């Protein structure tokens, strides 16, 4: 065929390709053209199935178009092109026929079948068919298609799936989530099943020949629903010799065909293990089939006919001649081993882990079932060897799939390490199997055969081990020549060769070959490749040797030499490099001598004076064991120096002269390091002492400074003894039995002794804490008494009880699992002391907080909030003590309350004193305190400035922010009383009694800051239970007012009364002016009469009285009280002026009248005088008048 016609669907569409939307529309509208498919087949089939175009004309029959159209439109359709060979004479050339079908059938005349599978639901006439169809060639013509199917799965489908999964790189965990490992396993199982099908030994099928007359008779009996017997045969036939001879010949043919099956066997050494297993399983099925045929009614009728004709030699020995019973029994017994044989787990394994698991399953099944089955050992050995061949094949496939030399070294090492473990697992199972096989051979009395397994994987095992070592050496060389070690770059300068590149090229030689091919040809290829590799590496080794010699030559001391050795140590396994450093032997021996000298000096300093001694004490190592460990450390260092020399210079170094001297010196030093004499001296010392665990648990020790102390009666040397024994046994010393028993006794009681010592120490420390904090003795008294009770109980217990109880407990277990009472005592004692310690520590913290708050009561702000806050904290601590169940809390709280009362009483005294001093202070000047505000009660004005003092507060706002409010900040609020006149009545507003009440209330408020505080209580959580009782408990500190030792409380009330009296006297003066309105003028004038002296006295008194109100001031201050008379001052002054004017006018009238009268009298007297003579006057008349 010169040209292949175009198979693209676009041949019938010459126009341009429509857009996607239009294409889909046209596709759905138009149907597929069968001629396109015809062209595709004409182009495809000739090269694929070897058909000529003329032969293919049979495909294109009348139904071709309908079949193709249906195939193109239906979802999931498939078409098969079947090539068959027609039967002709042997000499005639073969003739092949071709036909197209959608239903596949198999016939022996089939040569090949080509499956055309759609990739989509329907064929697109626009898209080329090559992109829409799969084609798969299914070969036939052989006996079975198993080989071609196995090749298809093994070399096509499975590798393609593995390649796709490998390219994704999802990781093992991601693959597991997607179910990929399970899919791989199913592929492996399918491949394995197809392999088994082509490997099975065909068991011939046995079909017993039945005479036609017998078949018709049985059929008639079945139609009549009766059991067939010889009565259904014509009587003439029962004695017909021809008929009987025919039946006899049939029975003989039965025997031969059955014997062909029962005597069938196979060579277990040939083929695979699965063939051996399947052979016996198939043989069992074939025998069961034969037995089923022998139980049929036709066979029974044949035998009855022969017995009826007295032909017993054909019927009696029938079963024996066939050997069916023996064969069936034997196969059943053998199949105890073959059934459920887990060989498929190995053959379908997809990774190394599965192989290792399958080996355990296989050998576990063999070792278990072989004891039950009489399967011969001589067959079991080749079976195991066949399993070894399968194991070798599976392992080789898995390792080959990893391409070992292409994987990173970490992955390579992991795979080869896992492979080594698998081989070790095989060897372990083989040892167990051979032991079991020898034992079974003796029990079965079988003929002796050597129990030896020749594993088929031995070469692979050796190759993998050699490959692992070789790759390790190569990696060491690659690392040393890499850029990180500094040799790669250095090598370019020496000889102009890139060592890193050279090593890589050498490795490329090995990567080109199959390193796991252990055949003869593969081994030869490996040897040739390794030789080429070594030639390249040899040049690199020469460069490394030059570099190594240079570094060793510049080393100043042994440490630098060993540093160089440690750096290049990975390369010393290479003989060429190892031989290059032999010349440095003398230098190295000298440096090692110097190091050994330092070890001598270290040993001569003695263990007790070394740093190791202090470190061992910190690590709880006893002295003898510590000294032995110290000596052995020095010995290990000495051996390390010797081993270092051997590692670097090779074995046999001590044969040299200098080496012999070094060896002798180290041997002499090692003798000095022998720790046996130290151990013997310790044994002698222990035997000389009388050490044991006995006596009472506790003892009372007298202190040097006087007094006694509780201690645990346990010798610390006993503890040291059992630690020495423990460490010496770890150091592989043989400790005598008596000392070991003594140490065991010490070890038994050691936990209890340590617990008791720790408990007693804790108890002593807790008592010291209680002693330092006397205030908490009452609270922890109950816990202390409980601890003392436990000590009293322990005084009667002896250490012997613990040892004896331990011995009896080993043989007599307690039914309820409880510990004996002595061990229980140790635990209870530790628990009680622990509770005492916890309670003491807790109460000390709370006690310190309480004391701090109590002390703060004497210095805190004098405000109810400050006092309540501190008392609230104290009460919260007491509530916590109450909740935690401390004893004697009532008594302790009452003592604490007394202390608080003393502090609060002191604060009360201070506040009263400050109040008295503040109340009694009198202001000079205008009568108002500076920076204070005078309180005007009942209306009126305010005079002065400042702030109003409040109870519990401070007038100055800044004081609240900057400092605490103390007693000396307190002040008494001044009160203003106004003298007012209303309805011509003068009165004081408010009255003086208001001032008294205000001051007393203010005093009570200041005292109430303390007296109204809630008392601390010890049983707030039990108050509800005490409500029914008749005992009343004071809840505040009001009773403090009754506890003043002197007249402190009376003093402020006396000051108040004194101040009230002063106010009363002063106000009384103003109230006298009420008479200005109450008196009538006529009453006053009548009362004065005509006595000018009375009038003059009244005017004088009026003048004096004006001083009360006729001033520039408008108020009078009495310190804490101000009398404001501004309102009445003018009215009283006016009234006074009116009275004064009226009285003055009346007095003027009176005085004028009196003056007139006097003037008249004087004038009259003058006139009378003038009319009398002097002599007359000198007479008696004048004397009488003026006498």
mmCIF file of C-alpha atoms in Angstrom, residues 986 1067-1076:
data_model
loop_
_atom_site.group_PDB
_atom_site.id
_atom_site.type_symbol
_atom_site.label_atom_id
_atom_site.label_comp_id
_atom_site.label_asym_id
_atom_site.label_seq_id
_atom_site.Cartn_x
_atom_site.Cartn_y
_atom_site.Cartn_z
ATOM 1 C CA UNK A 986 -36.916 89.282 117.261
ATOM 2 C CA UNK A 1067 -28.250 86.055 121.867
ATOM 3 C CA UNK A 1068 -30.010 87.141 125.040
ATOM 4 C CA UNK A 1069 -28.614 90.629 124.575
ATOM 5 C CA UNK A 1070 -30.253 90.859 121.177
ATOM 6 C CA UNK A 1071 -33.472 89.475 122.403
ATOM 7 C CA UNK A 1072 -33.628 92.310 124.959
ATOM 8 C CA UNK A 1073 -34.253 94.691 122.068
ATOM 9 C CA UNK A 1074 -37.656 93.030 121.674
ATOM 10 C CA UNK A 1075 -38.774 95.431 124.379
ATOM 11 C CA UNK A 1076 -38.312 98.325 121.935
#
